[in-house]
Coordinates of C-alpha atoms in Angstrom, one line a residue:
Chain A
X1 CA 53.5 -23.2 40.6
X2 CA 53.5 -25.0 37.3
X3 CA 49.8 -22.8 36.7
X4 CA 51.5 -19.8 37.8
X5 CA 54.4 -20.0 35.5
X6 CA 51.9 -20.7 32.5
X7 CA 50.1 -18.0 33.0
X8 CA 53.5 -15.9 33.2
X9 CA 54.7 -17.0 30.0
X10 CA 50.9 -16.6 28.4
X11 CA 51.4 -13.2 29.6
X12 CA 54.6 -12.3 28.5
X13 CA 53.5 -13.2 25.0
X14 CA 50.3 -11.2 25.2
X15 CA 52.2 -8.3 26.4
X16 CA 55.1 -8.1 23.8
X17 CA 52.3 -7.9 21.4
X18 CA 50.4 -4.8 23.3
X19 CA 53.7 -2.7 23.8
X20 CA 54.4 -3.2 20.0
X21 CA 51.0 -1.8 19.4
X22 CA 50.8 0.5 21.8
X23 CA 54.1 2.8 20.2
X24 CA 51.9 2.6 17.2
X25 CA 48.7 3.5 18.0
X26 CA 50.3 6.9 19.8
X27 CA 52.4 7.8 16.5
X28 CA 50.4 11.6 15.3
X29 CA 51.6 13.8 11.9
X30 CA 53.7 16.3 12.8
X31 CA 49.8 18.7 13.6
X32 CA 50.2 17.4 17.2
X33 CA 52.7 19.5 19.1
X34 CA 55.7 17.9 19.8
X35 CA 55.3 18.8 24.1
X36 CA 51.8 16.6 23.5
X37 CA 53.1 13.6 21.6
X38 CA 55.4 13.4 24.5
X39 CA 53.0 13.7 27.3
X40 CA 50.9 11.2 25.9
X41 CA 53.9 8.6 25.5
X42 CA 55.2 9.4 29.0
X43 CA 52.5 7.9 30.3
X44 CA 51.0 5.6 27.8
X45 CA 54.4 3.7 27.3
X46 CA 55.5 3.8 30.6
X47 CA 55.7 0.3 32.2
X48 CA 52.6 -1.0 33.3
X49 CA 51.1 -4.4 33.9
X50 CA 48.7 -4.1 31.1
X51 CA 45.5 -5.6 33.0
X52 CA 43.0 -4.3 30.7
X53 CA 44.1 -5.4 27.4
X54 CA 45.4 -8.7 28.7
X55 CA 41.9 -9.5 29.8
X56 CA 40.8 -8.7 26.2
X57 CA 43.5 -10.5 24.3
X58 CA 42.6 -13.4 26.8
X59 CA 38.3 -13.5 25.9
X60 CA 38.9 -13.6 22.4
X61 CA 41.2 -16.3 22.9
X62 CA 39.4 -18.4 25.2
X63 CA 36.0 -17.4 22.6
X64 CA 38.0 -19.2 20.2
X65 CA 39.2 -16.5 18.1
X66 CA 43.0 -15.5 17.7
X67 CA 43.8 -12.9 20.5
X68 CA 45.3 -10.5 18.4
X69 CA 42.1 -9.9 16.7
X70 CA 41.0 -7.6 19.7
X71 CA 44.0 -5.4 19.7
X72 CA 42.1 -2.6 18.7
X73 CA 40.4 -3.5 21.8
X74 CA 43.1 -3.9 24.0
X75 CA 45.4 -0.3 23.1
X76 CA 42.1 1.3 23.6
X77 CA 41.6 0.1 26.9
X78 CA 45.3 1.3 28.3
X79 CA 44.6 4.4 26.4
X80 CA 40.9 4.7 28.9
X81 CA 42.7 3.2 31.9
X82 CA 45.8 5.5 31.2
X83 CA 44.1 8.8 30.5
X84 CA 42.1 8.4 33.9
X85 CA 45.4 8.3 36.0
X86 CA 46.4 11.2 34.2
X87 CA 43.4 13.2 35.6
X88 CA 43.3 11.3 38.6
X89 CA 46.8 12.7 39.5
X90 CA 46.2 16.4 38.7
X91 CA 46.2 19.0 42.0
X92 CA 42.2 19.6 41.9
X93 CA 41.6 15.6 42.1
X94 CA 44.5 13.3 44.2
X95 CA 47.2 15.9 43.8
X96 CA 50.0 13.0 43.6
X97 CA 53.1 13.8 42.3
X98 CA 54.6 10.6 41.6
X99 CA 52.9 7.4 40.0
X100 CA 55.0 4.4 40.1
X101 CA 58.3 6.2 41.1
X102 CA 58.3 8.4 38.1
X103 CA 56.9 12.1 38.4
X104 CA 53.3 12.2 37.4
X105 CA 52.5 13.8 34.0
X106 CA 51.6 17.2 35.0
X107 CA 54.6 17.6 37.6
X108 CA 56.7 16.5 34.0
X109 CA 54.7 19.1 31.9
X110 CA 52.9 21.1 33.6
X111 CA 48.6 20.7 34.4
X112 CA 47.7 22.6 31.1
X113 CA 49.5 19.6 29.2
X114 CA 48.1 16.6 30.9
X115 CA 45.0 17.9 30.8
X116 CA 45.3 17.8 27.9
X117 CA 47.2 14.6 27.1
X118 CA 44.3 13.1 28.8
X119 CA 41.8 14.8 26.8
X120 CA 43.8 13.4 23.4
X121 CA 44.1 9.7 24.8
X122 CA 40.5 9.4 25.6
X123 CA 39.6 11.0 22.4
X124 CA 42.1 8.8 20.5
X125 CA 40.4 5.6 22.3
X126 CA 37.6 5.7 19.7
X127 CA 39.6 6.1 16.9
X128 CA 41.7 3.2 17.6
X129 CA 38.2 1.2 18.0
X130 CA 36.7 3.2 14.8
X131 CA 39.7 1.9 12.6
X132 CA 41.2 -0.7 14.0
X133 CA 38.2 -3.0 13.9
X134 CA 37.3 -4.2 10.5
X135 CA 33.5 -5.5 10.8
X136 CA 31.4 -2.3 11.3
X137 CA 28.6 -3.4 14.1
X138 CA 31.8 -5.2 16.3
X139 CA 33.4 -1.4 16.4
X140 CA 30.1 0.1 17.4
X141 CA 29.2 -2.2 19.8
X142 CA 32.7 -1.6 21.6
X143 CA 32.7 1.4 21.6
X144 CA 29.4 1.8 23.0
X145 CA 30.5 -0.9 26.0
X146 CA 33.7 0.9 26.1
X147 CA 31.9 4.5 26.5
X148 CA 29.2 3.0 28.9
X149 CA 32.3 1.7 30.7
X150 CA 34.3 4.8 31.2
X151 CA 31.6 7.8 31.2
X152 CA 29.3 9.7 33.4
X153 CA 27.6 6.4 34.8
X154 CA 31.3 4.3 35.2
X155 CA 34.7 4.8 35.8
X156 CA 34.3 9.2 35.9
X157 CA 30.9 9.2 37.8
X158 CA 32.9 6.4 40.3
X159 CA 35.6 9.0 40.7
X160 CA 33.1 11.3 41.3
X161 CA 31.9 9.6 44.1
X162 CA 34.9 8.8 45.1
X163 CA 35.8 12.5 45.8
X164 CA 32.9 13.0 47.5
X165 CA 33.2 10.4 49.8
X166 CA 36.7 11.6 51.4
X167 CA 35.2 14.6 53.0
X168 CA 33.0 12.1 55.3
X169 CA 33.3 8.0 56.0
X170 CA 31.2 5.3 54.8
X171 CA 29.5 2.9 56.7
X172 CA 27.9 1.5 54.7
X173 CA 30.1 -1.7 52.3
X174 CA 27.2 -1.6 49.9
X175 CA 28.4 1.8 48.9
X176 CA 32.1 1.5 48.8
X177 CA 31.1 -1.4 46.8
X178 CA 29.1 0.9 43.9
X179 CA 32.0 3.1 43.4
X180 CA 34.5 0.5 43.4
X181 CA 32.2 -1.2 40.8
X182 CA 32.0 2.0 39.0
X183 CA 35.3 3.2 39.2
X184 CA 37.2 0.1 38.3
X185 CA 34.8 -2.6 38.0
X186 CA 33.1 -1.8 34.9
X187 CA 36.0 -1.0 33.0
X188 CA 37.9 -4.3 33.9
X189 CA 34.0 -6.6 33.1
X190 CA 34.3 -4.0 29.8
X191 CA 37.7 -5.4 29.2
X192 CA 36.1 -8.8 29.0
X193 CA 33.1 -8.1 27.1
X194 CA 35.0 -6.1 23.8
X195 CA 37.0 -9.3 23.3
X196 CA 34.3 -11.3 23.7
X197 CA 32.4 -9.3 21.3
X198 CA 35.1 -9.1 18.5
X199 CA 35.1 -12.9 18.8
X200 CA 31.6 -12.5 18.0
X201 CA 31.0 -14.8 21.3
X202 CA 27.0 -14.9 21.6
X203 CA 24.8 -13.4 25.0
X204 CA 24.9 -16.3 26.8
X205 CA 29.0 -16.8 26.8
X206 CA 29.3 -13.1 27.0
X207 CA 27.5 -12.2 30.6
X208 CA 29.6 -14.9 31.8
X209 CA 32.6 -13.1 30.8
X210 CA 30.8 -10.2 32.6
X211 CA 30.2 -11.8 35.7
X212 CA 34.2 -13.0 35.5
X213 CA 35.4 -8.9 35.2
X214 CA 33.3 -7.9 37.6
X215 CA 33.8 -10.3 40.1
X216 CA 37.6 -10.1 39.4
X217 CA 37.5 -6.5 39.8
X218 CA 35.9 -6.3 42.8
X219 CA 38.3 -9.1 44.6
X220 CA 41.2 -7.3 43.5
X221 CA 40.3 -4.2 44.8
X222 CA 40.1 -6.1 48.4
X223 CA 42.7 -7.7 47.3
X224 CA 44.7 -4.7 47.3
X225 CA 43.1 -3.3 50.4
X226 CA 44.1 -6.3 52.4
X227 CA 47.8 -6.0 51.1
X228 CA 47.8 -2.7 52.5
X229 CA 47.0 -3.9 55.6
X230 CA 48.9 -6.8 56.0
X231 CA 51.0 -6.3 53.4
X232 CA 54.2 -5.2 54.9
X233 CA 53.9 -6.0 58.8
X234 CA 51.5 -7.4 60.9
X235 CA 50.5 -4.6 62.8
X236 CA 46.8 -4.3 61.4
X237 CA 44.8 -2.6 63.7
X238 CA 47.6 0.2 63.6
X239 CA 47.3 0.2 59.3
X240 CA 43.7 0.2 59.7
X241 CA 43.4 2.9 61.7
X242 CA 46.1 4.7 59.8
X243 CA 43.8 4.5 56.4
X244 CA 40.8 5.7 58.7
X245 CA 42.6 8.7 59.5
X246 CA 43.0 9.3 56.4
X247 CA 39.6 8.9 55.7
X248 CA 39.8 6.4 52.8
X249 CA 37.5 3.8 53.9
X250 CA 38.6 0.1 52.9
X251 CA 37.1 -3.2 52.9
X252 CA 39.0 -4.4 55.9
X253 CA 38.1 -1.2 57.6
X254 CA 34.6 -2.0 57.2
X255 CA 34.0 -5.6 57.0
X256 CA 37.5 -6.9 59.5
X257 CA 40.5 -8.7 58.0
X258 CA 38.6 -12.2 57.8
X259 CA 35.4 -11.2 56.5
X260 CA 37.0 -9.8 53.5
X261 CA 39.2 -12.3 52.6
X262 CA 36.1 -14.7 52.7
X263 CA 34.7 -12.5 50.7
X264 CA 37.4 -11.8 47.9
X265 CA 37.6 -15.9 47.7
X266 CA 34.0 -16.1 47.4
X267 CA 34.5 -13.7 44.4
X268 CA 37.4 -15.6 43.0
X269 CA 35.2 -18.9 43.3
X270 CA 32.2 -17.2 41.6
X271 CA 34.4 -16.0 38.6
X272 CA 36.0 -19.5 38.2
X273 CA 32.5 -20.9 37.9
X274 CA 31.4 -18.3 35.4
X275 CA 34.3 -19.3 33.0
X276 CA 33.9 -22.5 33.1
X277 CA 32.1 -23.3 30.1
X278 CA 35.1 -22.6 28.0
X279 CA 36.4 -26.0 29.8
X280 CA 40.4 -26.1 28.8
X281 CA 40.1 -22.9 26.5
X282 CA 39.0 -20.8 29.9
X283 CA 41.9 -22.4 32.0
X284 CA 44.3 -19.0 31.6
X285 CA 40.9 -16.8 32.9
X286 CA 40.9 -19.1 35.9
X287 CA 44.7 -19.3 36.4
X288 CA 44.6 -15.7 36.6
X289 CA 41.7 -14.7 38.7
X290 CA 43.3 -17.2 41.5
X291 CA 46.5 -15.4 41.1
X292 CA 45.3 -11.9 41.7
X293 CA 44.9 -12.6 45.1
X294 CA 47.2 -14.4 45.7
X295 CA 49.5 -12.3 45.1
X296 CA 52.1 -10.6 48.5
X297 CA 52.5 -7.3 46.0
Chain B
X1 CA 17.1 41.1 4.5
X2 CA 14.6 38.6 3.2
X3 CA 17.6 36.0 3.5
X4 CA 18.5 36.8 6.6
X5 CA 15.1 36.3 8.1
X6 CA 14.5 32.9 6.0
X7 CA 17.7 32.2 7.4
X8 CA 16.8 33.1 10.8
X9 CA 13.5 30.8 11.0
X10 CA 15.0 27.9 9.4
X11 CA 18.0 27.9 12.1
X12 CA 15.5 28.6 14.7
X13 CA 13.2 25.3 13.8
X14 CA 16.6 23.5 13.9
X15 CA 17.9 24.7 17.2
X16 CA 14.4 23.5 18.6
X17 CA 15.2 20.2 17.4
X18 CA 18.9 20.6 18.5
X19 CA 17.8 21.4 22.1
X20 CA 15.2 18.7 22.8
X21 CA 18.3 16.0 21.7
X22 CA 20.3 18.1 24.2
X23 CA 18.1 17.4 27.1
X24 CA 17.2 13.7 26.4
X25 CA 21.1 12.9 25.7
X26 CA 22.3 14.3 29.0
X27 CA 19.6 11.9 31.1
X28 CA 21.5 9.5 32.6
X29 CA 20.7 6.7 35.8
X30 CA 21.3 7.4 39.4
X31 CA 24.5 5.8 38.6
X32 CA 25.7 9.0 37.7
X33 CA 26.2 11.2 40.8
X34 CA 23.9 14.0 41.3
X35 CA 26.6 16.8 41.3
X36 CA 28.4 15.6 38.3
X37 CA 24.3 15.5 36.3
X38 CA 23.8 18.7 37.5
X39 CA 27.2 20.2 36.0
X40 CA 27.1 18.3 33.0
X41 CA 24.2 20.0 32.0
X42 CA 25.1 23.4 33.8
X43 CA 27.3 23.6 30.4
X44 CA 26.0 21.8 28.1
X45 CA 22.4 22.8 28.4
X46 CA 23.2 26.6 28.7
X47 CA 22.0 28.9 26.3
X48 CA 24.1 28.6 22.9
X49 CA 24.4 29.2 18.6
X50 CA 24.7 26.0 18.2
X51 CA 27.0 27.0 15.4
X52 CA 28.5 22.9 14.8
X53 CA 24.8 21.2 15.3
X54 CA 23.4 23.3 12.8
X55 CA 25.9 22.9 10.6
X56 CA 25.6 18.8 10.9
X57 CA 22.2 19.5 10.1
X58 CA 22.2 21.7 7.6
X59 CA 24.7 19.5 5.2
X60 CA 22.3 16.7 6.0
X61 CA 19.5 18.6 4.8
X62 CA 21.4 19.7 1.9
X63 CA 22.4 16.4 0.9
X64 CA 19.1 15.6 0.5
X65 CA 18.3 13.5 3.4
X66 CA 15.7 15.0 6.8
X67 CA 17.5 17.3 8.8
X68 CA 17.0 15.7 11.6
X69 CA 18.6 12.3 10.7
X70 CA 21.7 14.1 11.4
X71 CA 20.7 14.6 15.2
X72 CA 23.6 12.4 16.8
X73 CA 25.9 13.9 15.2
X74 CA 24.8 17.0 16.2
X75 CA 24.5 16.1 19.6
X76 CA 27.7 14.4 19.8
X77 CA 29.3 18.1 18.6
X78 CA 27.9 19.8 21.0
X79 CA 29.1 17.5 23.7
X80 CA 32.5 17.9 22.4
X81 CA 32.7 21.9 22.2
X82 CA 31.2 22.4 25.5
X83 CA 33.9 19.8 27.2
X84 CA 36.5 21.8 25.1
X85 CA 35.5 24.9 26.7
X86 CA 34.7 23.8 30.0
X87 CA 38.5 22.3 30.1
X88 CA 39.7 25.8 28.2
X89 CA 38.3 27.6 31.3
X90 CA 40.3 26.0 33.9
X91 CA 42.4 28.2 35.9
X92 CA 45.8 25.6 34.3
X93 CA 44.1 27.1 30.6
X94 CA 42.5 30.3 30.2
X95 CA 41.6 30.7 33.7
X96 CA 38.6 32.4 32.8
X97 CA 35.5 33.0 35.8
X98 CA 32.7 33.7 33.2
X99 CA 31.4 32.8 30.0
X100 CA 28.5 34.3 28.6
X101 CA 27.6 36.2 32.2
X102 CA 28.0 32.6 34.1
X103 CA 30.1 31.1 36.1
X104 CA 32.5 28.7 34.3
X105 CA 31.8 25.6 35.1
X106 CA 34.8 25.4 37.8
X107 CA 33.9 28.5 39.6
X108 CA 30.5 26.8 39.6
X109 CA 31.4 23.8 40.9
X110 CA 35.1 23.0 42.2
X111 CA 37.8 22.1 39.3
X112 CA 37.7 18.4 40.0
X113 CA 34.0 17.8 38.9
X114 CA 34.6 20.2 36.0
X115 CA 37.5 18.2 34.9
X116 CA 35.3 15.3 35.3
X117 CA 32.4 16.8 33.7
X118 CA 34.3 17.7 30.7
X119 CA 35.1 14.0 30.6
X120 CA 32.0 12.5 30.8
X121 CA 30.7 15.0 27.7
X122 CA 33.7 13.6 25.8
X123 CA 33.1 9.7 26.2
X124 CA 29.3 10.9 25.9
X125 CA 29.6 11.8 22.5
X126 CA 31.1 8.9 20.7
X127 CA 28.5 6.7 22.8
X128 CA 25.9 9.2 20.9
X129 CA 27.2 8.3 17.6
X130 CA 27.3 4.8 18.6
X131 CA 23.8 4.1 19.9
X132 CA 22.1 6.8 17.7
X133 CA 23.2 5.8 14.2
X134 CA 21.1 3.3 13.0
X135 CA 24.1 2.1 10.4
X136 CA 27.2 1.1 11.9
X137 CA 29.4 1.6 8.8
X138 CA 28.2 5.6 9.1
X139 CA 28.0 5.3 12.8
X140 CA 32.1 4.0 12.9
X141 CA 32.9 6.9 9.9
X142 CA 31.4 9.5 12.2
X143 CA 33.1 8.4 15.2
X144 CA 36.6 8.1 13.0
X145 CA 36.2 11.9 11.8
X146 CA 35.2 13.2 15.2
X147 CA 38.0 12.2 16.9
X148 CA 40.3 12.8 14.4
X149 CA 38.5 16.6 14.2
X150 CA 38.7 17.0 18.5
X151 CA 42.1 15.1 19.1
X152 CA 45.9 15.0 19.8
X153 CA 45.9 16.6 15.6
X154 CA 42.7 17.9 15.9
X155 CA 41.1 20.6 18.4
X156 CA 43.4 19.1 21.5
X157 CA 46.6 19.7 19.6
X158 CA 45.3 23.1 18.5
X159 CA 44.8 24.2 22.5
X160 CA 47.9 22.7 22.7
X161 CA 50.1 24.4 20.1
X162 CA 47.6 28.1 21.5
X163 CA 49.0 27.8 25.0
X164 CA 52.4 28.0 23.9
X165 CA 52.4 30.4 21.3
X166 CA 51.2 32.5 24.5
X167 CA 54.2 33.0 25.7
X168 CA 56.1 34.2 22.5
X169 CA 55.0 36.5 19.6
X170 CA 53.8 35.0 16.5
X171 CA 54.9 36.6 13.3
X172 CA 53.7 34.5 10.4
X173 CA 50.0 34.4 9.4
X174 CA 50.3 30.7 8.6
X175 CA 51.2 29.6 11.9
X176 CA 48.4 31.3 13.3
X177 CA 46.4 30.2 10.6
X178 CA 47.5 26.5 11.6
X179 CA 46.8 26.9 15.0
X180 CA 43.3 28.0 14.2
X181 CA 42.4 25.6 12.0
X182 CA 43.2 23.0 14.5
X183 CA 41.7 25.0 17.4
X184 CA 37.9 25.3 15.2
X185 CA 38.1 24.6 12.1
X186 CA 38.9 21.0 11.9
X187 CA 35.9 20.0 14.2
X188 CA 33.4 23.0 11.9
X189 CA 34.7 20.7 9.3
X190 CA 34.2 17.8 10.7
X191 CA 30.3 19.4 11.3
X192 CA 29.2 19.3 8.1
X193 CA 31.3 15.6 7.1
X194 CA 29.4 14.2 9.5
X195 CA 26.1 16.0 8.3
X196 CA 27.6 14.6 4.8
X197 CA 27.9 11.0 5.9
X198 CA 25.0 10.7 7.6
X199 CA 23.0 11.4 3.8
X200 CA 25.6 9.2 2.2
X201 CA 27.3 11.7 0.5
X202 CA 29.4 11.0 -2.2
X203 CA 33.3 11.7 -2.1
X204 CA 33.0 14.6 -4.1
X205 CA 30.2 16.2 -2.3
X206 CA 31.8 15.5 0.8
X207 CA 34.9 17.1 -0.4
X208 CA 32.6 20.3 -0.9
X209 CA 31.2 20.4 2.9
X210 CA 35.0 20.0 3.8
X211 CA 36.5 23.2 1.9
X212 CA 32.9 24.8 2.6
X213 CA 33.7 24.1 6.7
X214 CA 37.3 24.9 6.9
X215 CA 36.3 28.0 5.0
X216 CA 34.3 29.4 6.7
X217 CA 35.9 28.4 9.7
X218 CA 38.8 30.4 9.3
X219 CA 36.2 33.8 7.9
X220 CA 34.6 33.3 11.7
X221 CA 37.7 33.6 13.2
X222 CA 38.7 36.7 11.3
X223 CA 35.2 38.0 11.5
X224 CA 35.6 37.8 15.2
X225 CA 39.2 39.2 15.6
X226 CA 38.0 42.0 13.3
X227 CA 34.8 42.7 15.9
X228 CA 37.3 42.9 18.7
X229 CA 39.2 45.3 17.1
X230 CA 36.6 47.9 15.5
X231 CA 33.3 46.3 16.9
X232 CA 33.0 49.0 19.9
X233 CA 34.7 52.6 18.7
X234 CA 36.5 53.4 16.3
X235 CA 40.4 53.3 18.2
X236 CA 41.4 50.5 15.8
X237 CA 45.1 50.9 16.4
X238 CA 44.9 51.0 20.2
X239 CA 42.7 48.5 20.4
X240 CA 45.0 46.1 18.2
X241 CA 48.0 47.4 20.5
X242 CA 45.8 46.1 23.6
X243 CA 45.6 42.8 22.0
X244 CA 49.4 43.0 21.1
X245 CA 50.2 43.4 25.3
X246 CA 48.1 40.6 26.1
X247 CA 50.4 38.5 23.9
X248 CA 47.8 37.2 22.0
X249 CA 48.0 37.0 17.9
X250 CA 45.3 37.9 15.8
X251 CA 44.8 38.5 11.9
X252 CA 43.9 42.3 12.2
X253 CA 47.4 42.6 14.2
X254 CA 49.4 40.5 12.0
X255 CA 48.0 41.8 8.4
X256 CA 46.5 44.8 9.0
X257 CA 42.6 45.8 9.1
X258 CA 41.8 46.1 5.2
X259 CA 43.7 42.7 4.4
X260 CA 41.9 40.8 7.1
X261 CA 38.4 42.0 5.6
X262 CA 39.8 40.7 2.0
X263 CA 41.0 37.9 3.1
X264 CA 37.7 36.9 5.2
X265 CA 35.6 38.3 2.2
X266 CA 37.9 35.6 -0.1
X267 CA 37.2 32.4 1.9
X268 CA 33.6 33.5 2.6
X269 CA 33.3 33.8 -1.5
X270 CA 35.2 30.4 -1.6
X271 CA 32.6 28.7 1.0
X272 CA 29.8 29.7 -1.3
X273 CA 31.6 28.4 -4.5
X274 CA 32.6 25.4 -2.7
X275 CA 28.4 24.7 -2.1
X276 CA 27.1 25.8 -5.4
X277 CA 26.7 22.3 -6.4
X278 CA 23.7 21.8 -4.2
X279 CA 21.9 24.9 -6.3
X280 CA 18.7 25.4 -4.4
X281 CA 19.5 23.4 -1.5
X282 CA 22.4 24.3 -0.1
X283 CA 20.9 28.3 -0.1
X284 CA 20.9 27.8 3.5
X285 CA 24.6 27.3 3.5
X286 CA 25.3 30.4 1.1
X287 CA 23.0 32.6 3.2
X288 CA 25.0 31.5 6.7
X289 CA 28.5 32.1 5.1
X290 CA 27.5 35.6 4.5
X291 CA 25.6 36.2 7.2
X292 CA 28.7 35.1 9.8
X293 CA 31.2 37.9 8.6
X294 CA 28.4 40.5 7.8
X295 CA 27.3 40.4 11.9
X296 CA 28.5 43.4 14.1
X297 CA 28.6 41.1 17.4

């Protein structure tokens, strides 16, 4: 508990920080429409756990370096994250009309609009990283992981996938696994790597920060699949059978209820033991990662 | 004549350049699904002007440095005006079923991999500029002026600020001039920076490339309104009152036929002021400003 409440406080202090930047980095001249600017805060300063540029804040830090140094990191990060949900939401993709008990964007300003918020947030991602970072080949190489991370290849070709997987079911947990990966995974080992990279951390200490995201990501996501399950009552077979009708195929679904919690705490082990060679400085990485699924929400 | 035919070879030897870039830059691993590949470069590989890569080129060229140094940043503007227009075409937008004979990308194939495909071409481009610029201090200043040209104050707020001055009439020549120069002429602009930066332009040049772009930006757009109006008969009034229904603003409607040629025929003269300092090497320039509002289609 006395970890747990740490790591709260930790944070808390990271967080305050990102909000503050955040309302910054989404202030435009008065040549972006007013009905845009709000769009994009709507979303991008609604409340939100801030995953993606904690884990930033939280390399740099444990690299040594100040976390605030990867800010530019960080803001871009939500702006990534938050630009796909926008798209995500829209009718022609998930068609969900509210995210977090608030109406999705384009139920609040219509599909034209959050198009094109999303368009402006992704676009404004790189800009962030172009001037926010002050030593030339640190911004290039984010944006390049960051662009690697989110593209044709990551997080959009994983949606991709994702799409076309509803319309049949997969067997097969190798490939749930690759669009998981794609879809979330690379963006949260991405998260990792840029503030590992602004701390100028060298190859070695930065593919274990990549093993750490990507091993994170992928327990989380059963993590979150198991919470669905056997989240709210104990009727599993029923909840499991639900999703299937659905046709979203889920770890439990494919693997059983024990075989993926083995499996998410195999992960959780492997990410533990890829940070720790930052001994003491690594110790928030590893409160975390054990906290994620451990988590009843 | 003669200029038009020295023009016509030298933008043709570019354009082979321009498409070869086109077709390595849209390769990407079997981590990208097949569909999205295939309508990724559905758009981006159909047949085009190439209007911004030339114009990266070109100013490169004119600076001084090989044409072909500029190639990423041609590339990366391509990628950004073909998401802009597969995104324009959705039936939220435009709603438009054709461009250029083809199905839009959407009617192609489904509005959620269009959306997606637009995507990708966006977070491809900055990854272009990132891994394709040998010198990250150029590489982060042509990231930092793309986005700035494309987003929330750029193109995206132009598209914006377009869609709802669809439902009302606009009156004043400077709002549609606004809208415009958001719309195109930013990112034109932003064409021949780029072009600019990439030969390490001075300040001063680059400051010539930037009234040269938004110049001749805004002539194109009255050059084309003008071709809608008398490019097929001669039932200029009718033709302006057809535009008038469909609600949409254009420079012929709002000043009149003979003070949209002047006013073309100014900024066109201004363009080729604006390049003069390059004497024989920026002819190319000179000969391309005049040749864009002396075309009948």
């Amino acid at each position: 508990m006395q970890q747990v409440s740490d790591l709260s406080r930790y944070l808390d202090q990271l967080r305050v920080q990102i909000e503050e930047s955040l309302i910054s980095a989404s202030t435009f001249s008065d040549q972006c429409p007013p009905k845009l600017l709000e769009a994009i805060r709507y979303s991008l300063l609604a409340p939100g756990k801030r995953v993606r540029p904690c884990l930033a804040l939280m390399a740099c830090d444990a690299c040594g370096q100040p976390a605030e140094k990867a800010i530019p990191a960080a803001i871009s990060l939500e702006m990534i994250h938050c630009y796909s949900l926008i798209h995500d939401d829209l009718p022609a993709m998930d068609d969900d009309d509210l995210r977090r008990g608030r109406p999705t964007n384009h139920i609040e300003f219509g599909e034209a609009t959050a198009i094109l918020a999303g368009d402006a947030l992704l676009t404004r991602a790189f800009e962030v990283l172009a001037l926010g970072i002050e030593e030339p080949d640190i911004a290039v190489a984010c944006i390049s992981e960051l662009a690697s991370a989110a593209g044709a290849e990551g997080m959009v070709g994983g949606q991709q996938a994702d799409l076309e997987a509803e319309t049949r079911t997969i067997t097969d947990p190798d490939e749930l696994q690759g669009i998981h990966r794609r879809k979330t995974g690379h963006l949260l080992a991405a998260s990792l790597l840029m503030g590992g990279r602004i701390a100028r951390a060298d190859d070695e200490t930065l593919e274990c920060l990549k093993i750490y995201g990507e091993s994170v990501g992928l327990a989380f996501q059963i993590a979150d699949d198991l919470l669905d399950v056997v989240g709210d009552s104990a009727k599993m077979g029923k909840h499991v059978q639900k999703d299937a009708d659905h046709g979203k195929s889920t770890y439990p679904g494919l693997l059983g209820i024990e075989t993926s919690r083995l499996k998410a705490s195999q992960l959780i082990d492997q990410a533990c033991d890829a940070v720790s060679c930052f001994g003491e400085q690594g110790q928030h990485l590893i409160d975390l990662a054990k906290y994620l699924i451990e988590r009843d929400h």
